[in-house]
PDB file of C-alpha atoms in Angstrom:
ATOM      1  CA  MET A  25     136.282  17.429 100.132  1.00  0.00           C
ATOM      2  CA  SER A  26     136.742  21.189  99.645  1.00  0.00           C
ATOM      3  CA  TRP A  27     136.083  23.195 102.781  1.00  0.00           C
ATOM      4  CA  ARG A  28     137.879  26.540 102.745  1.00  0.00           C
ATOM      5  CA  THR A  29     136.208  29.869 102.061  1.00  0.00           C
ATOM      6  CA  VAL A  30     138.979  32.142 100.807  1.00  0.00           C
ATOM      7  CA  VAL A  31     138.341  35.889 101.084  1.00  0.00           C
ATOM      8  CA  ILE A  32     140.485  38.437  99.221  1.00  0.00           C
ATOM      9  CA  SER A  33     139.804  41.790 100.887  1.00  0.00           C
ATOM     10  CA  SER A  34     142.743  43.954  99.758  1.00  0.00           C
ATOM     11  CA  SER A  35     144.753  44.678  96.624  1.00  0.00           C
ATOM     12  CA  ALA A  36     146.238  41.486  95.186  1.00  0.00           C
ATOM     13  CA  LYS A  37     147.155  39.595  92.049  1.00  0.00           C
ATOM     14  CA  LEU A  38     145.763  36.080  91.736  1.00  0.00           C
ATOM     15  CA  ASP A  39     147.023  33.420  89.386  1.00  0.00           C
ATOM     16  CA  TYR A  40     147.258  29.651  88.938  1.00  0.00           C
ATOM     17  CA  GLN A  41     150.372  27.534  89.379  1.00  0.00           C
ATOM     18  CA  MET A  42     150.688  23.738  89.529  1.00  0.00           C
ATOM     19  CA  GLY A  43     147.314  23.126  91.177  1.00  0.00           C
ATOM     20  CA  TYR A  44     147.535  26.109  93.514  1.00  0.00           C
ATOM     21  CA  LEU A  45     145.810  29.459  93.822  1.00  0.00           C
ATOM     22  CA  VAL A  46     148.659  31.933  94.150  1.00  0.00           C
ATOM     23  CA  VAL A  47     147.854  35.167  96.012  1.00  0.00           C
ATOM     24  CA  ARG A  48     150.497  37.824  95.433  1.00  0.00           C
ATOM     25  CA  LYS A  49     150.523  40.758  97.871  1.00  0.00           C
ATOM     26  CA  ASP A  50     153.518  42.014  99.867  1.00  0.00           C
ATOM     27  CA  THR A  51     154.089  38.318 100.429  1.00  0.00           C
ATOM     28  CA  THR A  52     152.976  35.337  98.334  1.00  0.00           C
ATOM     29  CA  THR A  53     150.497  32.736  99.607  1.00  0.00           C
ATOM     30  CA  LYS A  54     149.603  29.453  97.915  1.00  0.00           C
ATOM     31  CA  ILE A  55     146.419  27.444  98.552  1.00  0.00           C
ATOM     32  CA  HIS A  56     145.732  24.153  96.806  1.00  0.00           C
ATOM     33  CA  LEU A  57     142.497  24.301  94.801  1.00  0.00           C
ATOM     34  CA  SER A  58     141.318  20.975  96.268  1.00  0.00           C
ATOM     35  CA  GLU A  59     140.893  22.743  99.631  1.00  0.00           C
ATOM     36  CA  ILE A  60     138.788  25.644  98.338  1.00  0.00           C
ATOM     37  CA  GLY A  61     135.005  25.567  98.255  1.00  0.00           C
ATOM     38  CA  MET A  62     134.421  29.271  97.671  1.00  0.00           C
ATOM     39  CA  LEU A  63     136.530  32.264  96.640  1.00  0.00           C
ATOM     40  CA  LEU A  64     135.139  35.661  97.631  1.00  0.00           C
ATOM     41  CA  ILE A  65     136.727  38.652  95.881  1.00  0.00           C
ATOM     42  CA  GLU A  66     135.652  41.411  98.258  1.00  0.00           C
ATOM     43  CA  THR A  67     137.479  44.307  96.590  1.00  0.00           C
ATOM     44  CA  THR A  68     137.692  45.609  93.039  1.00  0.00           C
ATOM     45  CA  ALA A  69     141.460  46.130  93.478  1.00  0.00           C
ATOM     46  CA  VAL A  70     142.193  42.537  92.438  1.00  0.00           C
ATOM     47  CA  SER A  71     143.481  41.193  89.137  1.00  0.00           C
ATOM     48  CA  LEU A  72     143.053  37.540  88.089  1.00  0.00           C
ATOM     49  CA  THR A  73     144.429  35.501  85.221  1.00  0.00           C
ATOM     50  CA  ALA A  74     142.221  33.707  82.714  1.00  0.00           C
ATOM     51  CA  ALA A  75     144.129  30.519  83.486  1.00  0.00           C
ATOM     52  CA  LEU A  76     143.071  30.744  87.137  1.00  0.00           C
ATOM     53  CA  LEU A  77     139.410  31.378  86.265  1.00  0.00           C
ATOM     54  CA  ALA A  78     139.414  28.377  83.916  1.00  0.00           C
ATOM     55  CA  GLU A  79     140.799  26.095  86.644  1.00  0.00           C
ATOM     56  CA  LEU A  80     138.353  27.408  89.248  1.00  0.00           C
ATOM     57  CA  VAL A  81     135.489  26.532  86.899  1.00  0.00           C
ATOM     58  CA  LYS A  82     136.904  23.046  86.254  1.00  0.00           C
ATOM     59  CA  LYS A  83     137.148  22.395  90.002  1.00  0.00           C
ATOM     60  CA  LYS A  84     133.582  23.707  90.523  1.00  0.00           C
ATOM     61  CA  ILE A  85     134.811  26.342  92.986  1.00  0.00           C
ATOM     62  CA  LYS A  86     132.273  29.086  93.566  1.00  0.00           C
ATOM     63  CA  VAL A  87     133.696  32.538  92.822  1.00  0.00           C
ATOM     64  CA  ILE A  88     131.826  35.621  94.065  1.00  0.00           C
ATOM     65  CA  PHE A  89     132.768  39.134  92.980  1.00  0.00           C
ATOM     66  CA  CYS A  90     131.894  42.226  95.046  1.00  0.00           C
ATOM     67  CA  ASP A  91     131.298  45.778  93.860  1.00  0.00           C
ATOM     68  CA  GLU A  92     133.017  48.984  94.966  1.00  0.00           C
ATOM     69  CA  LYS A  93     130.940  48.921  98.170  1.00  0.00           C
ATOM     70  CA  ARG A  94     132.157  45.391  98.936  1.00  0.00           C
ATOM     71  CA  ASN A  95     128.715  43.889  98.421  1.00  0.00           C
ATOM     72  CA  PRO A  96     128.309  40.672  96.368  1.00  0.00           C
ATOM     73  CA  SER A  97     127.378  41.658  92.822  1.00  0.00           C
ATOM     74  CA  SER A  98     128.096  38.677  90.549  1.00  0.00           C
ATOM     75  CA  GLU A  99     129.457  35.168  90.436  1.00  0.00           C
ATOM     76  CA  LEU A 100     131.297  32.820  88.112  1.00  0.00           C
ATOM     77  CA  ILE A 101     129.129  29.940  86.886  1.00  0.00           C
ATOM     78  CA  PRO A 102     130.180  27.388  84.250  1.00  0.00           C
ATOM     79  CA  TYR A 103     127.945  26.738  81.254  1.00  0.00           C
ATOM     80  CA  TYR A 104     127.913  23.025  82.026  1.00  0.00           C
ATOM     81  CA  GLY A 105     128.263  21.645  85.532  1.00  0.00           C
ATOM     82  CA  ALA A 106     127.967  17.916  84.861  1.00  0.00           C
ATOM     83  CA  HIS A 107     128.833  15.464  82.092  1.00  0.00           C
ATOM     84  CA  ASP A 108     125.126  14.721  81.572  1.00  0.00           C
ATOM     85  CA  THR A 109     123.832  18.289  81.743  1.00  0.00           C
ATOM     86  CA  SER A 110     121.742  17.911  78.573  1.00  0.00           C
ATOM     87  CA  ALA A 111     119.878  14.943  80.061  1.00  0.00           C
ATOM     88  CA  LYS A 112     119.435  16.699  83.406  1.00  0.00           C
ATOM     89  CA  VAL A 113     117.990  19.793  81.734  1.00  0.00           C
ATOM     90  CA  ARG A 114     115.491  17.681  79.791  1.00  0.00           C
ATOM     91  CA  GLN A 115     114.487  15.975  83.038  1.00  0.00           C
ATOM     92  CA  GLN A 116     114.126  19.332  84.755  1.00  0.00           C
ATOM     93  CA  MET A 117     111.834  20.619  82.034  1.00  0.00           C
ATOM     94  CA  ASP A 118     109.679  17.520  82.483  1.00  0.00           C
ATOM     95  CA  TRP A 119     109.574  17.536  86.272  1.00  0.00           C
ATOM     96  CA  ASN A 120     106.176  16.359  87.470  1.00  0.00           C
ATOM     97  CA  SER A 121     104.040  19.279  88.684  1.00  0.00           C
ATOM     98  CA  ASP A 122     102.643  17.330  91.649  1.00  0.00           C
ATOM     99  CA  SER A 123     106.135  16.237  92.646  1.00  0.00           C
ATOM    100  CA  LYS A 124     107.431  19.826  92.558  1.00  0.00           C
ATOM    101  CA  THR A 125     104.473  21.043  94.630  1.00  0.00           C
ATOM    102  CA  ALA A 126     104.933  18.279  97.188  1.00  0.00           C
ATOM    103  CA  VAL A 127     108.639  19.093  97.538  1.00  0.00           C
ATOM    104  CA  TRP A 128     107.894  22.823  97.841  1.00  0.00           C
ATOM    105  CA  THR A 129     105.395  22.074 100.617  1.00  0.00           C
ATOM    106  CA  GLU A 130     108.064  20.173 102.559  1.00  0.00           C
ATOM    107  CA  ILE A 131     110.523  23.038 102.072  1.00  0.00           C
ATOM    108  CA  VAL A 132     108.022  25.566 103.439  1.00  0.00           C
ATOM    109  CA  VAL A 133     107.259  23.346 106.438  1.00  0.00           C
ATOM    110  CA  ASP A 134     110.950  22.998 107.270  1.00  0.00           C
ATOM    111  CA  LYS A 135     111.586  26.721 106.824  1.00  0.00           C
ATOM    112  CA  ILE A 136     108.817  27.665 109.266  1.00  0.00           C
ATOM    113  CA  ARG A 137     110.015  24.954 111.655  1.00  0.00           C
ATOM    114  CA  LYS A 138     113.522  26.454 111.579  1.00  0.00           C
ATOM    115  CA  GLN A 139     112.042  29.909 112.184  1.00  0.00           C
ATOM    116  CA  GLU A 140     110.081  28.553 115.146  1.00  0.00           C
ATOM    117  CA  GLU A 141     113.272  26.996 116.554  1.00  0.00           C
ATOM    118  CA  THR A 142     115.065  30.319 116.142  1.00  0.00           C
ATOM    119  CA  LEU A 143     112.379  32.171 118.121  1.00  0.00           C
ATOM    120  CA  ILE A 144     112.507  29.487 120.808  1.00  0.00           C
ATOM    121  CA  LEU A 145     116.304  29.864 120.972  1.00  0.00           C
ATOM    122  CA  PHE A 146     115.961  33.610 121.580  1.00  0.00           C
ATOM    123  CA  ARG A 147     112.990  33.127 123.934  1.00  0.00           C
ATOM    124  CA  LYS A 148     110.411  34.879 121.793  1.00  0.00           C
ATOM    125  CA  LYS A 149     106.819  34.051 122.688  1.00  0.00           C
ATOM    126  CA  GLU A 150     105.790  34.433 119.033  1.00  0.00           C
ATOM    127  CA  SER A 151     107.208  30.937 118.475  1.00  0.00           C
ATOM    128  CA  GLU A 152     103.769  29.672 119.536  1.00  0.00           C
ATOM    129  CA  LEU A 153     102.162  31.451 116.577  1.00  0.00           C
ATOM    130  CA  LEU A 154     104.585  29.825 114.160  1.00  0.00           C
ATOM    131  CA  HIS A 155     103.861  26.451 115.723  1.00  0.00           C
ATOM    132  CA  GLY A 156     100.214  27.073 114.962  1.00  0.00           C
ATOM    133  CA  TYR A 157     101.012  27.979 111.339  1.00  0.00           C
ATOM    134  CA  LEU A 158     102.816  24.668 110.960  1.00  0.00           C
ATOM    135  CA  GLN A 159      99.608  22.852 111.800  1.00  0.00           C
ATOM    136  CA  GLU A 160      97.686  24.891 109.212  1.00  0.00           C
ATOM    137  CA  ILE A 161      99.905  24.414 106.141  1.00  0.00           C
ATOM    138  CA  GLU A 162      98.055  23.021 103.141  1.00  0.00           C
ATOM    139  CA  TYR A 163      99.370  21.345 100.000  1.00  0.00           C
ATOM    140  CA  GLY A 164     101.515  23.840  98.091  1.00  0.00           C
ATOM    141  CA  ASP A 165     101.039  26.310 100.976  1.00  0.00           C
ATOM    142  CA  ALA A 166      97.794  27.420  99.340  1.00  0.00           C
ATOM    143  CA  THR A 167      96.947  29.742 102.258  1.00  0.00           C
ATOM    144  CA  ASN A 168     100.429  31.359 102.310  1.00  0.00           C
ATOM    145  CA  ARG A 169     101.387  30.364 105.843  1.00  0.00           C
ATOM    146  CA  GLU A 170     104.975  31.109 104.806  1.00  0.00           C
ATOM    147  CA  GLY A 171     104.159  34.794 104.284  1.00  0.00           C
ATOM    148  CA  HIS A 172     102.230  35.101 107.545  1.00  0.00           C
ATOM    149  CA  ALA A 173     105.009  33.333 109.447  1.00  0.00           C
ATOM    150  CA  ALA A 174     107.667  35.629 107.946  1.00  0.00           C
ATOM    151  CA  LYS A 175     105.929  38.784 109.172  1.00  0.00           C
ATOM    152  CA  VAL A 176     105.529  37.448 112.706  1.00  0.00           C
ATOM    153  CA  TYR A 177     109.059  36.055 112.710  1.00  0.00           C
ATOM    154  CA  PHE A 178     110.923  39.173 111.584  1.00  0.00           C
ATOM    155  CA  ASN A 179     108.897  41.457 113.844  1.00  0.00           C
ATOM    156  CA  ALA A 180     109.641  39.173 116.792  1.00  0.00           C
ATOM    157  CA  LEU A 181     113.382  39.183 116.045  1.00  0.00           C
ATOM    158  CA  PHE A 182     113.990  42.763 114.976  1.00  0.00           C
ATOM    159  CA  GLY A 183     111.067  44.788 116.333  1.00  0.00           C
ATOM    160  CA  LYS A 184     107.484  45.672 115.443  1.00  0.00           C
ATOM    161  CA  ASP A 185     108.543  48.481 113.102  1.00  0.00           C
ATOM    162  CA  PHE A 186     110.965  46.334 111.130  1.00  0.00           C
ATOM    163  CA  THR A 187     110.249  45.645 107.448  1.00  0.00           C
ATOM    164  CA  ARG A 188     112.405  43.810 104.913  1.00  0.00           C
ATOM    165  CA  SER A 189     112.215  46.784 102.549  1.00  0.00           C
ATOM    166  CA  ALA A 190     113.684  49.346 104.972  1.00  0.00           C
ATOM    167  CA  GLU A 191     117.180  50.679 104.245  1.00  0.00           C
ATOM    168  CA  VAL A 192     118.706  49.794 107.603  1.00  0.00           C
ATOM    169  CA  VAL A 193     121.846  47.969 108.737  1.00  0.00           C
ATOM    170  CA  THR A 194     119.891  44.862 109.701  1.00  0.00           C
ATOM    171  CA  ASN A 195     118.571  44.439 106.172  1.00  0.00           C
ATOM    172  CA  ALA A 196     122.013  45.084 104.708  1.00  0.00           C
ATOM    173  CA  MET A 197     123.386  42.233 106.813  1.00  0.00           C
ATOM    174  CA  LEU A 198     120.476  39.922 105.993  1.00  0.00           C
ATOM    175  CA  ASN A 199     120.804  40.598 102.272  1.00  0.00           C
ATOM    176  CA  TYR A 200     124.550  40.019 102.362  1.00  0.00           C
ATOM    177  CA  GLY A 201     124.157  36.716 104.191  1.00  0.00           C
ATOM    178  CA  TYR A 202     121.366  35.555 101.897  1.00  0.00           C
ATOM    179  CA  SER A 203     123.451  36.397  98.818  1.00  0.00           C
ATOM    180  CA  ILE A 204     126.268  34.189 100.107  1.00  0.00           C
ATOM    181  CA  LEU A 205     123.800  31.327 100.609  1.00  0.00           C
ATOM    182  CA  LEU A 206     122.258  31.921  97.183  1.00  0.00           C
ATOM    183  CA  SER A 207     125.651  31.615  95.533  1.00  0.00           C
ATOM    184  CA  ALA A 208     126.375  28.365  97.364  1.00  0.00           C
ATOM    185  CA  PHE A 209     123.073  26.923  96.150  1.00  0.00           C
ATOM    186  CA  ASN A 210     123.682  28.094  92.582  1.00  0.00           C
ATOM    187  CA  ARG A 211     126.992  26.247  92.630  1.00  0.00           C
ATOM    188  CA  GLU A 212     125.322  22.981  93.650  1.00  0.00           C
ATOM    189  CA  ILE A 213     122.488  23.313  91.146  1.00  0.00           C
ATOM    190  CA  VAL A 214     124.918  23.842  88.276  1.00  0.00           C
ATOM    191  CA  ALA A 215     127.278  21.147  89.559  1.00  0.00           C
ATOM    192  CA  ASN A 216     124.388  18.681  89.423  1.00  0.00           C
ATOM    193  CA  GLY A 217     123.614  19.625  85.820  1.00  0.00           C
ATOM    194  CA  TYR A 218     120.411  21.629  86.325  1.00  0.00           C
ATOM    195  CA  LEU A 219     119.358  25.150  85.348  1.00  0.00           C
ATOM    196  CA  THR A 220     119.176  27.806  88.047  1.00  0.00           C
ATOM    197  CA  GLN A 221     116.441  29.682  86.166  1.00  0.00           C
ATOM    198  CA  ILE A 222     113.712  27.006  86.386  1.00  0.00           C
ATOM    199  CA  GLY A 223     112.303  26.851  89.902  1.00  0.00           C
ATOM    200  CA  LEU A 224     109.787  24.822  91.870  1.00  0.00           C
ATOM    201  CA  PHE A 225     107.734  27.748  93.174  1.00  0.00           C
ATOM    202  CA  HIS A 226     109.667  30.899  92.249  1.00  0.00           C
ATOM    203  CA  ASN A 227     109.105  31.733  88.583  1.00  0.00           C
ATOM    204  CA  ASN A 228     110.050  35.408  88.213  1.00  0.00           C
ATOM    205  CA  MET A 229     111.105  35.986  84.612  1.00  0.00           C
ATOM    206  CA  PHE A 230     113.740  38.475  85.796  1.00  0.00           C
ATOM    207  CA  ASN A 231     115.245  36.130  88.409  1.00  0.00           C
ATOM    208  CA  HIS A 232     118.093  34.036  87.012  1.00  0.00           C
ATOM    209  CA  PHE A 233     118.202  32.013  90.218  1.00  0.00           C
ATOM    210  CA  ASN A 234     114.627  30.833  90.792  1.00  0.00           C
ATOM    211  CA  LEU A 235     115.620  27.281  91.759  1.00  0.00           C
ATOM    212  CA  ALA A 236     118.267  28.451  94.226  1.00  0.00           C
ATOM    213  CA  SER A 237     115.713  30.853  95.719  1.00  0.00           C
ATOM    214  CA  ASP A 238     113.447  27.849  96.332  1.00  0.00           C
ATOM    215  CA  LEU A 239     116.013  25.477  97.748  1.00  0.00           C
ATOM    216  CA  MET A 240     117.735  27.923 100.104  1.00  0.00           C
ATOM    217  CA  GLU A 241     114.596  28.789 102.100  1.00  0.00           C
ATOM    218  CA  PRO A 242     115.244  26.468 105.102  1.00  0.00           C
ATOM    219  CA  PHE A 243     118.808  27.801 105.359  1.00  0.00           C
ATOM    220  CA  ARG A 244     117.819  31.462 105.705  1.00  0.00           C
ATOM    221  CA  PRO A 245     117.346  31.215 109.506  1.00  0.00           C
ATOM    222  CA  LEU A 246     121.078  30.471 109.797  1.00  0.00           C
ATOM    223  CA  VAL A 247     121.679  34.010 108.565  1.00  0.00           C
ATOM    224  CA  ASP A 248     118.891  35.421 110.730  1.00  0.00           C
ATOM    225  CA  ARG A 249     120.425  33.909 113.859  1.00  0.00           C
ATOM    226  CA  ARG A 250     123.847  35.316 113.103  1.00  0.00           C
ATOM    227  CA  VAL A 251     122.491  38.791 112.299  1.00  0.00           C
ATOM    228  CA  TYR A 252     120.414  38.820 115.498  1.00  0.00           C
ATOM    229  CA  THR A 253     123.553  38.289 117.580  1.00  0.00           C
ATOM    230  CA  ILE A 254     125.548  41.025 115.815  1.00  0.00           C
ATOM    231  CA  HIS A 255     124.822  44.335 117.534  1.00  0.00           C
ATOM    232  CA  VAL A 256     126.366  47.053 115.356  1.00  0.00           C
ATOM    233  CA  LYS A 257     125.327  50.374 113.863  1.00  0.00           C
ATOM    234  CA  THR A 258     127.554  50.021 110.804  1.00  0.00           C
ATOM    235  CA  PHE A 259     128.109  47.023 108.554  1.00  0.00           C
ATOM    236  CA  GLU A 260     131.826  46.598 107.926  1.00  0.00           C
ATOM    237  CA  HIS A 261     134.366  43.954 106.905  1.00  0.00           C
ATOM    238  CA  THR A 262     134.381  42.163 110.266  1.00  0.00           C
ATOM    239  CA  GLU A 263     130.628  41.643 110.236  1.00  0.00           C
ATOM    240  CA  LYS A 264     130.705  40.482 106.621  1.00  0.00           C
ATOM    241  CA  MET A 265     133.277  37.820 107.462  1.00  0.00           C
ATOM    242  CA  MET A 266     131.069  36.650 110.318  1.00  0.00           C
ATOM    243  CA  LEU A 267     128.298  36.085 107.776  1.00  0.00           C
ATOM    244  CA  VAL A 268     130.577  34.384 105.253  1.00  0.00           C
ATOM    245  CA  ASP A 269     131.697  32.060 108.047  1.00  0.00           C
ATOM    246  CA  ILE A 270     128.160  30.654 108.277  1.00  0.00           C
ATOM    247  CA  LEU A 271     129.216  28.259 105.504  1.00  0.00           C
ATOM    248  CA  ASN A 272     131.718  26.751 107.964  1.00  0.00           C
ATOM    249  CA  GLN A 273     129.204  26.409 110.787  1.00  0.00           C
ATOM    250  CA  GLU A 274     128.413  22.831 111.821  1.00  0.00           C
ATOM    251  CA  VAL A 275     124.927  21.356 111.565  1.00  0.00           C
ATOM    252  CA  TRP A 276     123.488  17.855 111.707  1.00  0.00           C
ATOM    253  CA  ILE A 277     122.426  16.129 108.494  1.00  0.00           C
ATOM    254  CA  ASN A 278     122.184  12.435 107.638  1.00  0.00           C
ATOM    255  CA  GLU A 279     122.876  11.668 111.306  1.00  0.00           C
ATOM    256  CA  ARG A 280     126.317  13.262 111.289  1.00  0.00           C
ATOM    257  CA  LYS A 281     127.886  16.667 111.705  1.00  0.00           C
ATOM    258  CA  GLU A 282     128.741  18.567 108.546  1.00  0.00           C
ATOM    259  CA  ILE A 283     129.679  22.153 107.813  1.00  0.00           C
ATOM    260  CA  VAL A 284     126.893  24.113 106.137  1.00  0.00           C
ATOM    261  CA  ASN A 285     128.727  24.118 102.812  1.00  0.00           C
ATOM    262  CA  ASN A 286     128.647  20.311 102.722  1.00  0.00           C
ATOM    263  CA  ALA A 287     125.118  20.158 104.134  1.00  0.00           C
ATOM    264  CA  ILE A 288     123.961  22.233 101.147  1.00  0.00           C
ATOM    265  CA  LYS A 289     125.439  19.636  98.792  1.00  0.00           C
ATOM    266  CA  ILE A 290     123.738  16.737 100.572  1.00  0.00           C
ATOM    267  CA  TYR A 291     120.411  18.563 100.794  1.00  0.00           C
ATOM    268  CA  CYS A 292     120.363  19.667  97.141  1.00  0.00           C
ATOM    269  CA  ARG A 293     121.082  16.185  95.843  1.00  0.00           C
ATOM    270  CA  SER A 294     118.366  14.765  98.077  1.00  0.00           C
ATOM    271  CA  VAL A 295     115.837  17.276  96.716  1.00  0.00           C
ATOM    272  CA  PHE A 296     116.689  16.344  93.134  1.00  0.00           C
ATOM    273  CA  ASP A 297     116.287  12.658  94.030  1.00  0.00           C
ATOM    274  CA  ALA A 298     112.941  13.411  95.687  1.00  0.00           C
ATOM    275  CA  ILE A 299     111.634  15.160  92.570  1.00  0.00           C
ATOM    276  CA  GLU A 300     112.908  12.571  90.120  1.00  0.00           C
ATOM    277  CA  ASN A 301     111.569   9.663  92.192  1.00  0.00           C
ATOM    278  CA  VAL A 302     108.381  11.432  93.339  1.00  0.00           C
ATOM    279  CA  ASP A 303     109.301  10.669  96.957  1.00  0.00           C
ATOM    280  CA  VAL A 304     109.533  13.551  99.450  1.00  0.00           C
ATOM    281  CA  SER A 305     110.882  11.169 102.109  1.00  0.00           C
ATOM    282  CA  ALA A 306     114.200  11.316 100.244  1.00  0.00           C
ATOM    283  CA  ILE A 307     114.775  14.951 101.274  1.00  0.00           C
ATOM    284  CA  ARG A 308     117.499  15.416 103.879  1.00  0.00           C
ATOM    285  CA  PHE A 309     117.029  18.580 105.921  1.00  0.00           C
ATOM    286  CA  TYR A 310     119.692  19.811 108.321  1.00  0.00           C
ATOM    287  CA  GLN A 311     119.101  20.082 112.043  1.00  0.00           C
ATOM    288  CA  ASN A 312     120.335  22.663 114.553  1.00  0.00           C
ATOM    289  CA  GLU A 313     121.235  21.999 118.132  1.00  0.00           C
ATOM    290  CA  LEU A 314     119.100  24.305 120.259  1.00  0.00           C
TER     291      LEU A 314
END
């Protein structure tokens, strides 16, 4: 199973040779594609061959490109991620509305639960408020407990004056971490043959990744925890690599330890099974060790 996250952060030439990614700098490094789960091109001073890109797509390796400011700006996604993509897309278009709503409700519950656990971990008394919101959630989160919980949660972690719209280092780190998660979820959605544009709850016509935005919600607190522990005034390469490394963090899922990258695969497939079979008990959420 692929497990490496490869980051190219300086000028290099990348090409493909006999099953290997070849990184040519002052010295040459070779990494077998079977080991790579994600390739992050952090600088624009990189050239790649078409042959390499074609092989990365075949192996379903997520490739993320960064802009001149080293922030994720785009990703490489194949047109077809599974042999039965046409059938999967037809199924997705016919997903039962009640089934989607039931699954979304479970996702919201788990997200708030993970936020509560995060506040408990950092000894924030506001965890009691989130516990109360968990008891109040209605079908489809009709009363928007998710929104209320988010305000309490972020203010508890980052201060009463903190807002997600402010142009501050904390938000830059959160956005970077979330974009890495989003890309990982897009990879799994496409690999399973579904469209990223058609979501369960998110339905913004300008969002190409509505489904990934839905599915990633319970994983956001992993980023929040990491950002909370990083005390810096500037957001540089070192901090970015700490956020990328979240994909290699270990969590519990299906009664065993897995790295987050693999947990995302297990979770996504379980959500698709839950929707198709109209059975929310099929969903496998990860667990943290407090």
